[in-house]
mmCIF file of C-alpha atoms in Angstrom:
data_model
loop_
_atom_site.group_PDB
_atom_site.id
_atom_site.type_symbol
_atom_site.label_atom_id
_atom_site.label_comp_id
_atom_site.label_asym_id
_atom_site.label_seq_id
_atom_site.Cartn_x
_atom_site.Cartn_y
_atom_site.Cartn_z
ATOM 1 C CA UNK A 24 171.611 63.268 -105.223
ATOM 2 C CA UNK A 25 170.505 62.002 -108.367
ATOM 3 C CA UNK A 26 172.382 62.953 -111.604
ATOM 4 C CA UNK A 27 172.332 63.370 -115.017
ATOM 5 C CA UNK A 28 175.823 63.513 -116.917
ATOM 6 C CA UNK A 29 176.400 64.684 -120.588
ATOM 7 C CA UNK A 30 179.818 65.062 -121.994
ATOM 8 C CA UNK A 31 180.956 66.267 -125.312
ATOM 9 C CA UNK A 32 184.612 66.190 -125.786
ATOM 10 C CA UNK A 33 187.214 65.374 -128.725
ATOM 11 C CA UNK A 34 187.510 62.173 -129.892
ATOM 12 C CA UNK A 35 190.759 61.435 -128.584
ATOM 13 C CA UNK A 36 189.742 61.869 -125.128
ATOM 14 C CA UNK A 37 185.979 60.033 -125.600
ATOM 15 C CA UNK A 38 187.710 56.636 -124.072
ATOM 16 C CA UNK A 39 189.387 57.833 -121.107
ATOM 17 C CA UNK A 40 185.916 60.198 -120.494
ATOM 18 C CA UNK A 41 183.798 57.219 -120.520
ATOM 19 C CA UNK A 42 185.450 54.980 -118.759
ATOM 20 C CA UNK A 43 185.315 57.428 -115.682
ATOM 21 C CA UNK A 44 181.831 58.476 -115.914
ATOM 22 C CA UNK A 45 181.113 54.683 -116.178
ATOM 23 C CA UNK A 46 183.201 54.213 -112.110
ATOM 24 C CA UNK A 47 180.426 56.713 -111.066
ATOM 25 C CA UNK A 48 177.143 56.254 -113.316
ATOM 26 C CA UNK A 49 175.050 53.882 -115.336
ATOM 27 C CA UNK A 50 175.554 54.696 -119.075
ATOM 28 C CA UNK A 51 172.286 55.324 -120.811
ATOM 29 C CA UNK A 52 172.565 56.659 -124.238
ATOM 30 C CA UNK A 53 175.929 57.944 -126.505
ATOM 31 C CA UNK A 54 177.386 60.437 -124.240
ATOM 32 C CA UNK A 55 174.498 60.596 -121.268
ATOM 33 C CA UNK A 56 174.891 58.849 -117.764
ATOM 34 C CA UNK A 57 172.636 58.995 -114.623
ATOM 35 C CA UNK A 58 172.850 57.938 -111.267
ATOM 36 C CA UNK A 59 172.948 58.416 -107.742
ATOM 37 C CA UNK A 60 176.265 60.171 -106.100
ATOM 38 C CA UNK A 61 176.873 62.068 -102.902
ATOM 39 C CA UNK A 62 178.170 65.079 -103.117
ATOM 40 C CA UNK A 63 181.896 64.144 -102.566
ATOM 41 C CA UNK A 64 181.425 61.635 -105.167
ATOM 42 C CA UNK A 65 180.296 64.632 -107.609
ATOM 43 C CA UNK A 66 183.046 66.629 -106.899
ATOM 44 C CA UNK A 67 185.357 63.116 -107.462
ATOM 45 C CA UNK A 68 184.456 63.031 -110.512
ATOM 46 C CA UNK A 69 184.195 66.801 -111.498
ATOM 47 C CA UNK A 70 187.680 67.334 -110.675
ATOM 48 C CA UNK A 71 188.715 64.198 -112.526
ATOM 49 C CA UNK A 72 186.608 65.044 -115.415
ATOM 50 C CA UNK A 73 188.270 68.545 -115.434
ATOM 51 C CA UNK A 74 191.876 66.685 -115.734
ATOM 52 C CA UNK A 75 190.897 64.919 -118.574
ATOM 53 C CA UNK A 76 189.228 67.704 -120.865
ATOM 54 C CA UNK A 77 190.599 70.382 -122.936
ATOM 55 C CA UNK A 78 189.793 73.624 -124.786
ATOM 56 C CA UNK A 79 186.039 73.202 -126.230
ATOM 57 C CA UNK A 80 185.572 69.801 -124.326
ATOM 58 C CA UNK A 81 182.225 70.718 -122.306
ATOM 59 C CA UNK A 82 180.400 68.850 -119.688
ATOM 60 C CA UNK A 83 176.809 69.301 -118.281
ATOM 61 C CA UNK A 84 175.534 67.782 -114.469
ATOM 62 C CA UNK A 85 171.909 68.073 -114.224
ATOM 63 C CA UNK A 86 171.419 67.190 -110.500
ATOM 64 C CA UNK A 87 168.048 66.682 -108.429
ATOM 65 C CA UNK A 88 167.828 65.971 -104.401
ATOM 66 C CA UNK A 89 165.721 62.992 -105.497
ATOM 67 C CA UNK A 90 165.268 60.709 -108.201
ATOM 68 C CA UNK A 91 161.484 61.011 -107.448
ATOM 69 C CA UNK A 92 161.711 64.835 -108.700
ATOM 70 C CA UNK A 93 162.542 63.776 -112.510
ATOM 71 C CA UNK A 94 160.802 61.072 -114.698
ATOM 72 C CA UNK A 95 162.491 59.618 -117.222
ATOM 73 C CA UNK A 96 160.343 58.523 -120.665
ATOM 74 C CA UNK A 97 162.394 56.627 -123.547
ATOM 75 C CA UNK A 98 161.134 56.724 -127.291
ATOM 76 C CA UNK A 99 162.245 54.664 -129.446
ATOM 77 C CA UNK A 100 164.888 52.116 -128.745
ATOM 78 C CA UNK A 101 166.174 51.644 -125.031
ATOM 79 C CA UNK A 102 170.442 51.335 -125.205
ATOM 80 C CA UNK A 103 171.393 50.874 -122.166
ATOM 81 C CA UNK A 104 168.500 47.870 -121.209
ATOM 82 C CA UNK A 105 171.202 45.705 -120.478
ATOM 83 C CA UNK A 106 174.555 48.442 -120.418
ATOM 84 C CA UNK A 107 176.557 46.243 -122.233
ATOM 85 C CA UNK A 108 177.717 49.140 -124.325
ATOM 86 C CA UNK A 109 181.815 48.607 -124.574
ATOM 87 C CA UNK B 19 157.095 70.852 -116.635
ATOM 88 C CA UNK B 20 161.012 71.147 -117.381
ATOM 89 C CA UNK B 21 162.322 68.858 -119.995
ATOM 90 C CA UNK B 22 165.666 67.348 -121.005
ATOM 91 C CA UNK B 23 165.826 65.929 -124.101
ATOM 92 C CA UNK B 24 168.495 63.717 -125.051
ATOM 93 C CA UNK B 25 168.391 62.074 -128.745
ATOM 94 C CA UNK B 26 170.817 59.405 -130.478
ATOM 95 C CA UNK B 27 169.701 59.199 -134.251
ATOM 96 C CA UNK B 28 171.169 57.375 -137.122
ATOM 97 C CA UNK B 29 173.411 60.472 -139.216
ATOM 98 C CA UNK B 30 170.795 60.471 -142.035
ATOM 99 C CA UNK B 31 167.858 61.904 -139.015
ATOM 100 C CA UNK B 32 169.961 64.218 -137.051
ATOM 101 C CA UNK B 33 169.397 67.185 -139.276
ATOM 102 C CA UNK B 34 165.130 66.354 -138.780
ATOM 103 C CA UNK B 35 165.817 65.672 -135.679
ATOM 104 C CA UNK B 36 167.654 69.145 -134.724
ATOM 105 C CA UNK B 37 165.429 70.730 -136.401
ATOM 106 C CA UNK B 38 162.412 69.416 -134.539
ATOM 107 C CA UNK B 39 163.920 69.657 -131.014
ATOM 108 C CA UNK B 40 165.038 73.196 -131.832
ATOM 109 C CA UNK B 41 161.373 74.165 -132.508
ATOM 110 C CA UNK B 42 160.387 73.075 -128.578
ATOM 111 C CA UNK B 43 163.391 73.122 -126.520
ATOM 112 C CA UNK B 44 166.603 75.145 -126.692
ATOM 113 C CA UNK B 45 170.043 73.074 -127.661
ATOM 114 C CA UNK B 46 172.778 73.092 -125.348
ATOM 115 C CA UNK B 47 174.981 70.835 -126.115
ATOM 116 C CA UNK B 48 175.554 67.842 -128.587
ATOM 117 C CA UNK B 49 172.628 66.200 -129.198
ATOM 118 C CA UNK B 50 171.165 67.405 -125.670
ATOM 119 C CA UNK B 51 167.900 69.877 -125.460
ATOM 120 C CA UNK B 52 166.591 72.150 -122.527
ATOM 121 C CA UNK B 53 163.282 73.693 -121.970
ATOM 122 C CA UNK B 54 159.925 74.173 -120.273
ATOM 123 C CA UNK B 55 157.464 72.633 -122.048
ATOM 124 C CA UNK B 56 153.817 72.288 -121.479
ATOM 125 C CA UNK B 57 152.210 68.130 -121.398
ATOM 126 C CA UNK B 58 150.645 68.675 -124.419
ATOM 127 C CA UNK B 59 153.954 70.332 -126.413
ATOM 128 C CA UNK B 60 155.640 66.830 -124.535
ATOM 129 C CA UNK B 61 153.212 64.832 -126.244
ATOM 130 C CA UNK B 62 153.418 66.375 -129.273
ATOM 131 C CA UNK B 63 157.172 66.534 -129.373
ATOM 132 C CA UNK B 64 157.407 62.667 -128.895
ATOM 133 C CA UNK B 65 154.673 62.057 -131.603
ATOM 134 C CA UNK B 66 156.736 63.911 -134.347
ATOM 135 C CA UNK B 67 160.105 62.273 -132.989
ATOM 136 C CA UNK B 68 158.583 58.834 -133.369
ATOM 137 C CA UNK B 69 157.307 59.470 -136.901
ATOM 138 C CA UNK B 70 161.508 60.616 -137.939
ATOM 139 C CA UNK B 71 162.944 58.193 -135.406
ATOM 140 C CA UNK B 72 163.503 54.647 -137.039
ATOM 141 C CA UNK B 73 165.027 51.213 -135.936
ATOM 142 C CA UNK B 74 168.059 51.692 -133.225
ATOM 143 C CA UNK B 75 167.164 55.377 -132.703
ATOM 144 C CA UNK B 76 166.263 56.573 -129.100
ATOM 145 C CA UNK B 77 165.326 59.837 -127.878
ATOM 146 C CA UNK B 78 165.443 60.116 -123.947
ATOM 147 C CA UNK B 79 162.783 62.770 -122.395
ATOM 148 C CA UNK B 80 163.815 63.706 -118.224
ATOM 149 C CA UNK B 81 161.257 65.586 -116.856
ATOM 150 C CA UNK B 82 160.989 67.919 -113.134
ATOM 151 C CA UNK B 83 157.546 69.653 -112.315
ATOM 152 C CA UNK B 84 159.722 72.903 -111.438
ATOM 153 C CA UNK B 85 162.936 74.330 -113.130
ATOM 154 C CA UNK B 86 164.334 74.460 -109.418
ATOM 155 C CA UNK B 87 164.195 70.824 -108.763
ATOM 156 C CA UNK B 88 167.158 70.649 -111.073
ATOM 157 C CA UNK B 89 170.502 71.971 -110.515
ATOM 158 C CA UNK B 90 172.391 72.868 -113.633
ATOM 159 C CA UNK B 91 176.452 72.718 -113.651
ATOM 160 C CA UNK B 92 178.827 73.356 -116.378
ATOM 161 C CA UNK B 93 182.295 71.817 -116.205
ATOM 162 C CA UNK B 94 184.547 73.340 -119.413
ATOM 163 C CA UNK B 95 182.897 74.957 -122.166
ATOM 164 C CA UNK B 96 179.252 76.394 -122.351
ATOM 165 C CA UNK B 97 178.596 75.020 -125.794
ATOM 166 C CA UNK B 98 175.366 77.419 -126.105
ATOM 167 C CA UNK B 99 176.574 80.715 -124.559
ATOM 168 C CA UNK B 100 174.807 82.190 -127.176
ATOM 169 C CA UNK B 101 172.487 78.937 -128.826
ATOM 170 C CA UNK B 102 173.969 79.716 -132.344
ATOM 171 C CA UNK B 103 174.424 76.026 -133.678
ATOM 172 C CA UNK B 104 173.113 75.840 -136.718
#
């Protein structure tokens, strides 16, 4: 399925939170990812995710059965053209 | 169509740019929007963005035809419970 990750979580844990969302999905913009994961793969990195955060950390999967089903439109200045964000 | 809006804005245009988003789409989480929005409240959204938006800034726009092409899942904390961010 294809999916759309967006974390917010406390600073201290911002490192450790993108460097796993980064294993399963292509960084796109601050703290958004997308990509295409089976659904073991999803719950991989849900459960891993849910190690890693703490109170008032939140994280949001959009998911769609096919990429086809969303469009995706950037305004403004593409970040991730060449995901060489460190 | 249903819309996810996803903005990363110099500090000095996140205020506008809340502000603006809030007006079309609801907030739920960070600097990530939600909504159903017609083409022409799409078009106009991204007109007004691009007029606050400067150099560096990028605003991301996912779109589905249907709300129930997209699966929504919330790992920790629902952020907008209650949408009162101000």
């Amino acid at each position: 399925m294809y999916v759309i990750l967006v974390y917010d979580v406390g600073e201290k844990r911002v490192g450790k939170m993108l460097k796993l969302c980064r294993k399963y999905l292509s960084w796109i913009q601050n703290s958004v990812f997308e990509g295409e994961l089976s659904e073991l793969q999803v719950k991989d990195l849900k459960a891993k995710a849910d190690r890693i955060m703490k109170e008032n950390d939140s994280l949001i999967l959009f998911s769609s059965r096919h990429e086809r089903w969303l469009e995706k439109e950037i305004v403004g200045c593409e970040k991730a053209s060449t995901d060489n964000f460190i």
